[in-house]
Amino acid sequence: MVNLPVLVRMESHSSTGLQHPVLDEPDGAGWHEWLPPAGDWTPIEVQRSHSSMTAEVTGAPAFIRAIFERGDGERFRGFGERSNAVEHSGSIVEHWVGEGPYQLAEYQMVEAITPRWAIRRRRDATPYPIPWLVSSRGYGVLTECVEWSCHDLRAESTWSVIALTNRLALRTFAAGSPAAAVAMFSEATGRQPIPASQWFLGPWIDAESGDSVVATAQLLNRNHQNPHRDRDREQAVDVHGRGLRSLTRLSPVITRASGEQFVSAARKRLFESSDGRAITFTAYGDGREPPFVEQAQLDFTNRSSVQFYQRFVEEALEDGHDGWIEEAGEFSPLLAEHNAYPLRYHRAVAGIAAELGRSPARAVGSGWSGSAAFSPLVLGSDTSPNAGFDGLRSALNQGLSAGLSGIAFWGARPPGDDLIATQLLVRWIQLCALSPLMLVPGGKGKMSRPSPHWRRWTAFHSLLGPYLMAAAGEYARTGMPIMRHHSLTDPGDEALIGLDDQYMLGPDLLVAPVLHPNARKRTVRLPAGEWLDLWRSVTVGEDGSLKAKSPVVLRGRRSHVLPAPFKEVPVLVRAGARISGLEL
């Protein structure tokens, strides 16, 4: 049965005299809890088609609100990559590209070194928001405007979307199931390209030394602001000599300290104020003395800026790098265009790579609706080492919400291994290994500990390479992500779809991460059918190889308490599934 959202009304509220939500100061040292403007809202006319609703106001941008009926027990997911939750009923979800979220106690320091428009002191802060709602009733709604917006999901009988704009356009996807709605959405806005090579999906190490047996790529800390190209070439040769791929970092931020580079970029290539001067901001420059630097951002609406940036891409490739992380998509200073910046940035780099006839492994940390098509790989938000196991849980939330928003090739970004306790580090390694893209914690220059766990789980992730690539093909055909919330795979099982602490990895593996300290067992709910307890059904060699033994079969549609010792997390295999390397 296809369900459609039922519009109650659209209305507007003048923004005159009101602060832009992004510039509104939080109360005290707490979280920023934005609320809709008080007072009267004026009904406005709605233009409708079979799949869209549009309302416009004249003059200055206003708050426009669309209110819909909410069904009994209706749940709302999606919204791009979110750390705080997967299901957002009872809250306001804001859509603004920005840093975070951080631990509340960290904001005083972070806000001092980050442009005001690039950080929000909110639990739902994210560098990759998408104003996309998918309902448990089987429909989806996309807010088609780039200005600031939010979803207000606090009421029991209604839900609403609010935007600060002259024109609010909503696109509806009448599907019949959450999976069908996500498929329609990703087909309309663009899906990630299938990785050009299996090694794109990791494991990647952020380290000075790597293990060619289990790793595939090493991330180096190249900085185009202060290039040392001879050293970069030498590092790339060394990395390749150890059987690894060489990765680096690229950024559209140009610092004044870069001298002629800044002067050249300032010739109509940077964002400018009304007087024609480059808009600059003060930020933290890691490794610099003094640490604060004056920076500006390339404007990718300008073809000259794209050509300017092409030099950096060409140099990275000439220096022997096989891919990079595209950083700093959160800093665009123009409020009306801020959210569109990651889309334009990643689209520009994708165009450059295509023009050069290359397919590098490009990983992005920021995004917006439509940018998935230009983002082969997506990295989770940075996780504070002070977050403990809550940070681990937030990474799982990110992966599941990203999948519900049409993103398939995603990987958690763990904190450095020299900053967290061994128990938490191992649980991080396990979650990373059981994600589509595996980033291994690296710390300040090396993967220092604990080597046996690192080797075992990176070997297991590598073993899953063909399986993950097959799931990539399924995503390209159907829009089904690799990391799958149960609402996508088992929408009729109420006990399953309410769980956000386990997931399907591809069609035939169920993963139940350990998200609590000192836990040595956990409860797992199984879908219908029969399932094999992987670790009870194999023996694991010192090199991470698996050898089948008498299988342990569990019945589905019920919960089981499974062992979760320090060296493993529950992984279940669908009975009868054929997975290369897991012939059970």
Coordinates of C-alpha atoms in Angstrom, one line a residue:
M1 CA 0.0 0.0 0.0
V2 CA 1.4 3.4 -1.0
N3 CA 0.9 6.1 1.7
L4 CA 1.3 9.8 0.9
P5 CA 2.0 12.6 3.4
V6 CA -1.2 14.6 4.1
L7 CA -0.6 18.3 4.1
V8 CA -2.6 20.3 6.7
R9 CA -1.5 23.7 5.6
M10 CA 1.4 26.0 4.7
E11 CA 2.1 29.2 6.5
S12 CA 4.7 31.9 6.9
H13 CA 6.1 34.1 9.6
S14 CA 8.1 37.3 8.9
S15 CA 11.8 37.1 9.7
T16 CA 12.1 40.8 10.2
G17 CA 13.8 41.6 13.5
L18 CA 14.7 38.0 14.1
Q19 CA 18.3 36.7 14.1
H20 CA 19.2 34.1 11.5
P21 CA 19.1 30.8 13.4
V22 CA 22.8 30.2 12.6
L23 CA 23.8 33.5 14.2
D24 CA 21.5 33.2 17.2
E25 CA 23.5 32.8 20.4
P26 CA 22.8 29.7 22.6
D27 CA 21.7 30.4 26.1
G28 CA 24.7 30.2 28.5
A29 CA 27.1 27.2 28.0
G30 CA 24.3 24.8 27.1
W31 CA 23.1 23.3 23.8
H32 CA 21.4 25.5 21.3
E33 CA 17.7 24.5 21.2
W34 CA 16.1 26.5 18.4
L35 CA 12.3 27.0 18.5
P36 CA 10.0 28.3 15.8
P37 CA 9.1 32.0 16.0
A38 CA 6.3 32.8 18.4
G39 CA 3.2 34.7 17.4
D40 CA 0.8 34.4 14.4
W41 CA 1.7 32.5 11.3
T42 CA -0.1 33.5 8.1
P43 CA -1.6 30.9 5.8
I44 CA -0.2 31.0 2.3
E45 CA -1.2 29.4 -1.1
V46 CA 0.3 26.1 -2.1
Q47 CA 1.0 25.0 -5.7
R48 CA 0.7 21.3 -6.1
S49 CA 1.6 18.6 -8.6
H50 CA 1.5 14.8 -8.4
S51 CA 4.9 14.8 -6.5
S52 CA 5.6 18.3 -5.3
M53 CA 4.3 21.1 -3.2
T54 CA 5.6 24.7 -3.4
A55 CA 4.9 28.0 -1.6
E56 CA 6.4 31.4 -2.1
V57 CA 6.6 34.7 -0.4
T58 CA 7.6 38.1 -1.8
G59 CA 10.1 40.5 -0.3
A60 CA 12.6 39.4 2.3
P61 CA 13.0 35.7 3.1
A62 CA 10.6 34.5 5.7
F63 CA 10.1 31.4 7.8
I64 CA 7.8 29.1 5.7
R65 CA 6.3 26.1 7.4
A66 CA 4.5 23.1 6.0
I67 CA 2.5 21.0 8.4
F68 CA 1.6 17.4 7.8
E69 CA -0.6 14.8 9.5
R70 CA 1.3 12.3 11.6
G71 CA 0.0 8.7 11.8
D72 CA -0.2 6.7 15.0
G73 CA 3.2 5.3 15.8
E74 CA 4.8 6.9 12.7
R75 CA 8.6 7.2 12.9
F76 CA 11.0 9.4 11.1
R77 CA 14.5 8.7 9.9
G78 CA 16.9 9.8 7.2
F79 CA 18.2 13.5 7.5
G80 CA 21.7 12.7 6.2
E81 CA 24.5 11.6 8.5
R82 CA 23.5 12.2 12.2
S83 CA 25.4 11.3 15.3
N84 CA 22.8 11.9 18.0
A85 CA 20.1 9.4 16.8
V86 CA 18.7 7.4 13.9
E87 CA 15.0 7.9 14.8
H88 CA 14.2 11.5 15.5
S89 CA 10.6 11.6 16.7
G90 CA 10.2 14.2 19.6
S91 CA 12.9 16.5 18.4
I92 CA 13.8 19.3 16.0
V93 CA 16.3 18.3 13.4
E94 CA 18.3 21.2 11.9
H95 CA 19.8 21.1 8.4
W96 CA 23.0 23.1 8.3
V97 CA 26.5 22.0 7.1
G98 CA 28.8 22.5 10.0
E99 CA 31.4 21.0 12.3
G100 CA 30.5 18.7 15.1
P101 CA 28.9 17.6 17.2
Y102 CA 31.4 17.8 20.0
Q103 CA 31.2 17.1 23.7
L104 CA 29.5 20.1 25.3
A105 CA 32.6 21.0 27.4
E106 CA 34.7 21.2 24.2
Y107 CA 32.7 23.9 22.5
Q108 CA 34.3 26.9 24.2
M109 CA 37.6 25.9 22.6
V110 CA 36.3 24.8 19.3
E111 CA 34.1 27.9 18.8
A112 CA 37.2 30.1 19.4
I113 CA 39.0 28.5 16.3
T114 CA 36.0 27.9 14.0
P115 CA 34.1 30.5 11.9
R116 CA 30.7 31.2 13.4
W117 CA 28.8 30.1 10.3
A118 CA 30.6 26.7 10.3
I119 CA 29.7 25.4 13.8
R120 CA 26.4 24.7 15.6
R121 CA 26.3 23.9 19.3
R122 CA 23.6 21.3 18.7
R123 CA 23.4 17.5 19.3
D124 CA 22.3 17.0 15.7
A125 CA 25.1 19.0 14.2
T126 CA 26.7 17.4 11.1
P127 CA 28.9 18.2 8.1
Y128 CA 26.6 16.1 5.9
P129 CA 22.9 17.0 6.5
I130 CA 20.2 16.2 4.0
P131 CA 16.8 17.7 4.4
W132 CA 15.3 14.4 3.7
L133 CA 12.6 12.6 5.8
V134 CA 11.7 8.9 5.3
S135 CA 8.6 7.8 7.2
S136 CA 8.0 4.3 8.6
R137 CA 4.7 4.5 6.6
G138 CA 6.7 4.1 3.4
Y139 CA 6.9 7.6 1.9
G140 CA 9.8 10.2 1.7
V141 CA 9.8 14.0 1.5
L142 CA 12.8 16.0 0.3
T143 CA 13.1 19.7 1.1
E144 CA 14.4 21.3 -2.1
C145 CA 16.0 24.5 -0.9
V146 CA 19.6 25.1 0.1
E147 CA 18.8 27.7 2.8
W148 CA 18.6 26.9 6.5
S149 CA 15.8 24.5 7.3
C150 CA 14.6 22.1 10.0
H151 CA 12.1 19.4 10.7
D152 CA 9.9 19.8 13.8
L153 CA 8.9 16.3 14.9
R154 CA 7.8 17.1 18.5
A155 CA 4.0 17.0 18.1
E156 CA 2.1 13.7 18.4
S157 CA -0.5 14.3 15.6
T158 CA 1.5 16.4 13.1
W159 CA 5.0 17.0 11.8
S160 CA 6.4 20.0 10.0
V161 CA 9.3 21.3 7.9
I162 CA 10.4 25.0 8.3
A163 CA 12.8 26.9 6.1
L164 CA 14.1 30.5 6.0
T165 CA 13.6 31.2 2.3
N166 CA 11.5 32.9 -0.3
R167 CA 10.4 29.6 -1.8
L168 CA 9.8 26.3 0.0
A169 CA 9.6 23.4 -2.4
L170 CA 8.9 19.9 -1.2
R171 CA 9.2 16.7 -3.3
T172 CA 7.3 13.7 -2.2
F173 CA 8.2 10.0 -3.0
A174 CA 5.2 7.8 -2.7
A175 CA 6.7 4.4 -2.3
G176 CA 5.1 1.8 0.0
S177 CA 8.1 1.0 2.1
P178 CA 11.1 2.9 3.5
A179 CA 13.4 0.9 1.3
A180 CA 11.4 1.9 -1.8
A181 CA 11.3 5.5 -0.7
V182 CA 15.1 5.6 -0.2
A183 CA 15.6 3.9 -3.6
M184 CA 13.4 6.6 -5.4
F185 CA 15.2 9.4 -3.5
S186 CA 18.7 8.2 -4.4
E187 CA 17.7 7.6 -8.0
A188 CA 16.3 11.1 -8.3
T189 CA 19.2 12.9 -6.5
G190 CA 22.0 10.6 -7.6
R191 CA 23.8 7.6 -6.2
Q192 CA 27.4 7.2 -5.3
P193 CA 29.5 5.8 -8.2
I194 CA 30.6 2.2 -7.7
P195 CA 34.2 2.1 -6.4
A196 CA 36.6 1.8 -9.3
S197 CA 38.6 -0.8 -7.4
Q198 CA 38.0 -3.0 -4.4
W199 CA 40.8 -1.4 -2.5
F200 CA 38.8 1.8 -2.2
L201 CA 36.8 0.1 0.6
G202 CA 39.8 -0.3 2.7
P203 CA 41.3 -1.0 5.1
W204 CA 43.0 2.4 5.2
I205 CA 45.6 3.3 7.8
D206 CA 46.5 6.8 9.0
A207 CA 50.1 6.0 9.9
E208 CA 53.8 6.4 9.2
S209 CA 54.2 2.6 8.7
G210 CA 51.8 0.1 7.3
D211 CA 51.3 -3.7 7.0
S212 CA 51.0 -4.7 3.4
V213 CA 49.5 -8.0 4.5
V214 CA 46.2 -6.5 5.8
A215 CA 46.1 -2.9 4.8
T216 CA 45.4 -1.5 1.3
A217 CA 46.1 2.2 1.6
Q218 CA 48.0 4.7 3.8
L219 CA 46.8 8.3 4.4
L220 CA 49.6 10.9 4.4
N221 CA 49.4 14.4 5.8
R222 CA 50.2 16.4 2.7
N223 CA 49.3 20.1 2.8
H224 CA 49.0 22.1 -0.4
Q225 CA 49.4 25.3 1.5
N226 CA 53.0 24.5 2.3
P227 CA 53.9 21.8 -0.3
H228 CA 57.1 19.7 0.0
R229 CA 56.6 17.9 -3.3
D230 CA 60.0 16.1 -3.2
R231 CA 59.1 14.6 0.2
D232 CA 55.6 13.8 -1.0
R233 CA 56.9 11.9 -4.0
E234 CA 59.4 10.0 -1.8
Q235 CA 56.6 9.1 0.7
A236 CA 54.4 7.8 -2.1
V237 CA 57.2 5.7 -3.5
D238 CA 57.8 4.3 -0.1
V239 CA 54.1 3.5 0.4
H240 CA 53.9 1.8 -3.0
G241 CA 57.0 -0.2 -2.2
R242 CA 55.2 -1.7 0.8
G243 CA 52.3 -2.8 -1.3
L244 CA 50.0 0.0 -0.3
R245 CA 48.2 2.8 -2.1
S246 CA 49.1 6.4 -1.2
L247 CA 46.4 8.8 -0.1
T248 CA 46.6 12.5 0.8
R249 CA 44.4 15.4 1.7
L250 CA 43.0 18.3 -0.3
S251 CA 41.2 21.5 0.9
P252 CA 39.6 24.5 -0.8
V253 CA 40.8 26.7 2.1
I254 CA 43.5 29.2 1.2
T255 CA 45.5 30.9 3.9
R256 CA 47.0 34.4 3.7
A257 CA 50.2 33.0 4.9
S258 CA 50.6 31.0 1.7
G259 CA 51.7 34.3 0.0
E260 CA 51.4 34.2 -3.8
Q261 CA 49.0 31.4 -3.7
F262 CA 46.6 33.6 -1.7
V263 CA 47.2 36.6 -3.9
S264 CA 46.4 34.5 -7.0
A265 CA 43.3 33.0 -5.5
A266 CA 42.1 36.4 -4.4
R267 CA 41.8 37.5 -8.0
K268 CA 38.0 36.9 -8.1
R269 CA 38.4 33.2 -7.1
L270 CA 37.5 33.5 -3.4
F271 CA 34.2 34.4 -1.8
E272 CA 34.0 38.2 -1.8
S273 CA 32.1 40.9 0.2
S274 CA 30.1 43.6 -1.5
D275 CA 33.2 45.8 -1.8
G276 CA 35.1 43.2 -3.8
R277 CA 37.4 42.0 -1.0
A278 CA 38.0 38.4 -0.1
I279 CA 36.0 37.3 2.9
T280 CA 38.5 36.0 5.4
F281 CA 38.2 34.3 8.7
T282 CA 40.5 33.3 11.5
A283 CA 40.9 29.6 12.1
Y284 CA 43.3 27.1 13.7
G285 CA 46.2 25.9 11.5
D286 CA 47.5 22.7 13.0
G287 CA 51.3 22.6 13.2
R288 CA 51.7 26.3 12.7
E289 CA 53.2 28.8 15.1
P290 CA 51.3 30.9 15.9
P291 CA 48.5 28.4 15.5
F292 CA 45.9 30.9 14.3
V293 CA 45.8 31.8 10.6
E294 CA 43.7 34.0 8.3
Q295 CA 41.9 31.9 5.7
A296 CA 39.5 32.3 2.8
Q297 CA 37.4 29.9 0.8
L298 CA 37.4 29.2 -3.0
D299 CA 34.1 30.0 -4.7
F300 CA 33.3 27.0 -7.0
T301 CA 30.5 28.9 -8.7
N302 CA 33.4 30.5 -10.5
R303 CA 35.0 28.5 -13.4
S304 CA 38.3 30.3 -12.7
S305 CA 38.2 28.8 -9.2
V306 CA 37.8 25.3 -10.5
Q307 CA 40.7 25.8 -12.9
F308 CA 42.8 27.2 -10.0
Y309 CA 42.0 24.1 -7.9
Q310 CA 42.8 21.7 -10.7
R311 CA 46.5 22.5 -10.1
F312 CA 46.2 21.0 -6.6
V313 CA 44.6 17.8 -8.0
E314 CA 47.1 17.5 -10.8
E315 CA 50.0 17.9 -8.3
A316 CA 48.6 15.2 -6.0
L317 CA 48.3 12.8 -8.9
E318 CA 51.8 13.7 -10.3
D319 CA 53.3 13.1 -6.8
G320 CA 52.0 9.5 -6.9
H321 CA 48.9 9.7 -4.8
D322 CA 46.1 7.3 -5.6
G323 CA 43.4 9.3 -3.9
W324 CA 42.6 11.8 -1.1
I325 CA 40.2 13.1 1.4
E326 CA 38.4 16.3 0.3
E327 CA 38.3 18.4 3.5
A328 CA 36.8 21.7 4.7
G329 CA 33.5 21.8 2.9
E330 CA 31.9 23.4 6.0
F331 CA 33.3 26.9 5.8
S332 CA 31.4 28.8 3.0
P333 CA 30.7 32.2 4.5
L334 CA 27.5 33.1 2.5
L335 CA 24.5 32.1 4.5
A336 CA 22.1 31.8 1.6
E337 CA 24.5 29.5 -0.3
H338 CA 26.3 27.8 2.6
N339 CA 24.6 24.4 2.4
A340 CA 25.2 24.1 -1.4
Y341 CA 28.9 24.5 -1.0
P342 CA 29.8 20.8 -0.5
L343 CA 27.8 19.8 -3.5
R344 CA 29.6 22.4 -5.7
Y345 CA 33.0 21.5 -4.2
H346 CA 32.7 17.7 -4.7
R347 CA 31.1 18.1 -8.1
A348 CA 33.9 20.4 -9.2
V349 CA 36.6 17.9 -8.1
A350 CA 34.7 15.0 -9.7
G351 CA 34.7 17.0 -12.9
I352 CA 38.4 17.7 -12.7
A353 CA 39.2 14.0 -12.2
A354 CA 37.0 13.0 -15.1
E355 CA 38.6 15.6 -17.3
L356 CA 42.0 14.2 -16.4
G357 CA 40.8 10.7 -17.2
R358 CA 41.5 9.5 -13.7
S359 CA 39.5 7.6 -11.1
P360 CA 41.2 8.3 -7.7
A361 CA 39.8 7.2 -4.4
R362 CA 38.0 10.3 -3.3
A363 CA 36.6 10.5 0.2
V364 CA 34.5 13.4 1.5
G365 CA 33.6 14.5 4.9
S366 CA 30.8 16.9 4.0
G367 CA 27.7 16.9 1.8
W368 CA 24.2 18.0 0.9
S369 CA 21.3 16.7 -1.1
G370 CA 22.7 15.7 -4.5
S371 CA 26.3 15.5 -3.6
A372 CA 26.4 11.7 -3.3
A373 CA 26.7 11.3 -7.0
F374 CA 30.0 13.2 -6.8
S375 CA 31.3 11.5 -3.7
P376 CA 32.6 8.0 -4.2
L377 CA 33.4 7.5 -0.5
V378 CA 32.0 9.3 2.6
L379 CA 33.8 9.5 5.9
G380 CA 31.9 9.8 9.2
S381 CA 32.2 12.9 11.4
D382 CA 35.3 13.3 13.6
T383 CA 34.8 11.6 17.0
S384 CA 36.2 13.1 20.1
P385 CA 38.4 10.7 22.2
N386 CA 36.6 12.2 25.2
A387 CA 33.3 10.8 24.1
G388 CA 34.1 7.2 25.2
F389 CA 31.6 4.6 24.2
D390 CA 29.1 7.3 23.5
G391 CA 31.3 8.3 20.6
L392 CA 31.3 4.7 19.3
R393 CA 27.5 4.7 19.4
S394 CA 27.4 8.0 17.6
A395 CA 29.5 6.5 14.8
L396 CA 26.9 3.7 14.4
N397 CA 24.1 6.3 14.3
Q398 CA 26.0 8.1 11.5
G399 CA 26.4 4.9 9.4
L400 CA 22.7 3.9 9.7
S401 CA 21.3 7.4 9.1
A402 CA 23.7 7.8 6.1
G403 CA 22.3 4.5 4.6
L404 CA 18.7 5.7 5.2
S405 CA 19.7 8.8 3.2
G406 CA 21.0 7.0 0.1
I407 CA 24.7 6.7 1.0
A408 CA 26.3 3.3 0.6
F409 CA 30.1 3.7 0.7
W410 CA 30.6 5.0 4.2
G411 CA 33.2 4.5 6.9
A412 CA 33.5 5.5 10.6
R413 CA 36.2 8.0 11.4
P414 CA 37.7 6.7 14.7
P415 CA 39.8 8.8 17.1
G416 CA 43.5 8.2 17.4
D417 CA 44.6 5.0 19.1
D418 CA 47.0 6.8 21.4
L419 CA 44.1 8.7 22.9
I420 CA 41.6 6.0 24.0
A421 CA 41.7 3.0 26.2
T422 CA 42.5 -0.4 24.8
Q423 CA 39.1 -1.9 25.4
L424 CA 37.4 1.0 23.5
L425 CA 40.0 0.9 20.7
V426 CA 39.3 -2.7 20.0
R427 CA 35.5 -2.1 19.8
W428 CA 36.3 0.8 17.4
I429 CA 38.4 -1.5 15.2
Q430 CA 35.5 -4.0 15.1
L431 CA 32.9 -1.4 14.1
C432 CA 35.3 0.0 11.4
A433 CA 36.0 -3.5 10.1
L434 CA 32.2 -4.2 9.9
S435 CA 31.5 -1.0 7.9
P436 CA 31.7 -0.6 4.1
L437 CA 34.9 1.4 4.3
M438 CA 37.4 0.6 7.0
L439 CA 39.6 3.3 8.5
V440 CA 42.0 2.0 11.1
P441 CA 42.7 4.3 14.1
G442 CA 46.1 5.8 13.6
G443 CA 46.9 8.2 16.4
K444 CA 49.8 10.6 15.9
G445 CA 51.8 8.8 13.3
K446 CA 51.4 5.1 13.9
M447 CA 49.0 2.3 14.5
S448 CA 50.7 1.4 17.8
R449 CA 48.3 -1.1 19.5
P450 CA 46.9 -3.7 19.8
S451 CA 48.4 -5.3 16.8
P452 CA 46.8 -8.8 17.1
H453 CA 43.3 -7.3 17.0
W454 CA 44.2 -4.9 14.2
R455 CA 45.6 -7.7 12.1
R456 CA 42.6 -10.0 12.7
W457 CA 39.9 -7.4 11.9
T458 CA 41.6 -5.8 8.9
A459 CA 42.2 -9.3 7.5
F460 CA 38.5 -10.1 8.0
H461 CA 37.4 -6.8 6.3
S462 CA 39.7 -7.7 3.4
L463 CA 38.1 -11.1 3.3
L464 CA 34.7 -9.4 2.9
G465 CA 35.9 -7.4 -0.1
P466 CA 34.2 -9.4 -2.9
Y467 CA 31.0 -9.5 -0.8
L468 CA 31.0 -5.7 -0.3
M469 CA 31.6 -5.1 -4.0
A470 CA 28.6 -7.4 -4.8
A471 CA 26.6 -5.3 -2.4
A472 CA 27.9 -2.2 -4.2
G473 CA 26.4 -3.5 -7.4
E474 CA 23.1 -4.1 -5.7
Y475 CA 23.2 -0.5 -4.5
A476 CA 23.8 0.8 -8.0
R477 CA 20.8 -1.2 -9.3
T478 CA 18.3 -0.8 -6.5
G479 CA 19.5 2.0 -4.1
M480 CA 19.8 -0.4 -1.2
P481 CA 22.8 0.8 0.9
I482 CA 25.4 -1.6 2.2
M483 CA 24.9 -0.7 5.9
R484 CA 21.2 -1.4 6.3
H485 CA 18.9 -0.4 9.1
H486 CA 16.3 -3.0 9.8
S487 CA 13.5 -0.7 8.6
L488 CA 14.9 -1.1 5.1
T489 CA 15.2 -4.9 5.2
D490 CA 12.4 -6.0 7.6
P491 CA 9.8 -3.2 7.6
G492 CA 7.1 -5.6 8.9
D493 CA 9.0 -6.8 12.0
E494 CA 8.2 -4.2 14.7
A495 CA 10.7 -5.7 17.1
L496 CA 13.5 -5.3 14.6
I497 CA 12.8 -1.8 13.2
G498 CA 12.9 -0.3 16.6
L499 CA 16.5 -1.4 17.1
D500 CA 19.3 1.0 16.3
D501 CA 22.2 -1.0 17.8
Q502 CA 22.4 -3.8 15.1
Y503 CA 22.2 -3.8 11.4
M504 CA 22.6 -5.8 8.2
L505 CA 25.9 -5.5 6.3
G506 CA 24.9 -6.3 2.8
P507 CA 22.1 -8.9 2.3
D508 CA 23.4 -11.8 4.4
L509 CA 25.4 -10.6 7.4
L510 CA 23.9 -9.3 10.6
V511 CA 26.2 -7.3 12.8
A512 CA 25.7 -6.5 16.5
P513 CA 28.5 -4.1 17.7
V514 CA 29.4 -4.0 21.4
L515 CA 28.6 -0.4 22.5
H516 CA 29.0 -0.6 26.3
P517 CA 32.2 -0.9 28.4
N518 CA 33.0 -4.3 29.9
A519 CA 30.2 -6.0 28.0
R520 CA 31.1 -9.6 27.2
K521 CA 27.7 -10.7 25.8
R522 CA 24.7 -9.0 24.2
T523 CA 21.2 -9.6 23.0
V524 CA 20.6 -9.9 19.3
R525 CA 17.2 -10.0 17.5
L526 CA 17.2 -12.1 14.4
P527 CA 15.0 -11.7 11.3
A528 CA 13.0 -14.5 9.9
G529 CA 14.7 -17.6 8.8
E530 CA 17.8 -19.5 10.1
W531 CA 21.1 -17.9 11.0
L532 CA 24.6 -19.2 11.6
D533 CA 26.5 -17.8 14.6
L534 CA 29.7 -17.1 12.7
W535 CA 32.3 -17.3 15.5
R536 CA 30.8 -20.5 16.9
S537 CA 30.8 -22.0 13.3
V538 CA 34.5 -21.4 12.4
T539 CA 38.0 -21.5 13.9
V540 CA 40.1 -18.4 13.4
G541 CA 43.8 -18.8 12.5
E542 CA 46.5 -16.5 13.7
D543 CA 46.6 -14.8 10.4
G544 CA 42.8 -14.1 10.5
S545 CA 41.9 -17.0 8.2
L546 CA 38.6 -18.8 8.8
K547 CA 38.0 -22.6 8.7
A548 CA 34.5 -24.0 8.9
K549 CA 33.5 -26.4 11.6
S550 CA 30.1 -27.8 12.6
P551 CA 27.7 -24.8 12.3
V552 CA 25.7 -23.4 15.1
V553 CA 22.3 -22.6 13.7
L554 CA 19.9 -20.1 15.4
R555 CA 16.2 -19.6 14.7
G556 CA 14.9 -16.2 13.5
R557 CA 12.1 -13.9 14.6
R558 CA 13.3 -14.1 18.2
S559 CA 16.1 -12.7 20.4
H560 CA 19.2 -14.5 21.5
V561 CA 21.9 -13.7 24.1
L562 CA 25.2 -14.2 22.3
P563 CA 28.8 -14.2 23.5
A564 CA 30.7 -10.9 22.8
P565 CA 34.2 -11.5 24.3
F566 CA 36.9 -8.9 23.9
K567 CA 38.1 -10.3 20.6
E568 CA 34.7 -10.5 18.8
V569 CA 31.3 -9.0 18.3
P570 CA 28.3 -11.1 17.2
V571 CA 28.1 -11.6 13.5
L572 CA 25.3 -13.8 12.0
V573 CA 25.3 -15.3 8.5
R574 CA 22.0 -16.0 6.8
A575 CA 21.7 -19.8 6.4
G576 CA 22.3 -20.8 2.8
A577 CA 24.1 -17.6 1.8
R578 CA 27.1 -17.9 -0.3
I579 CA 29.8 -15.5 0.7
S580 CA 33.3 -15.8 -0.7
G581 CA 35.7 -16.7 2.1
L582 CA 32.8 -17.7 4.4
E583 CA 31.9 -21.1 3.0
L584 CA 30.0 -22.4 6.0

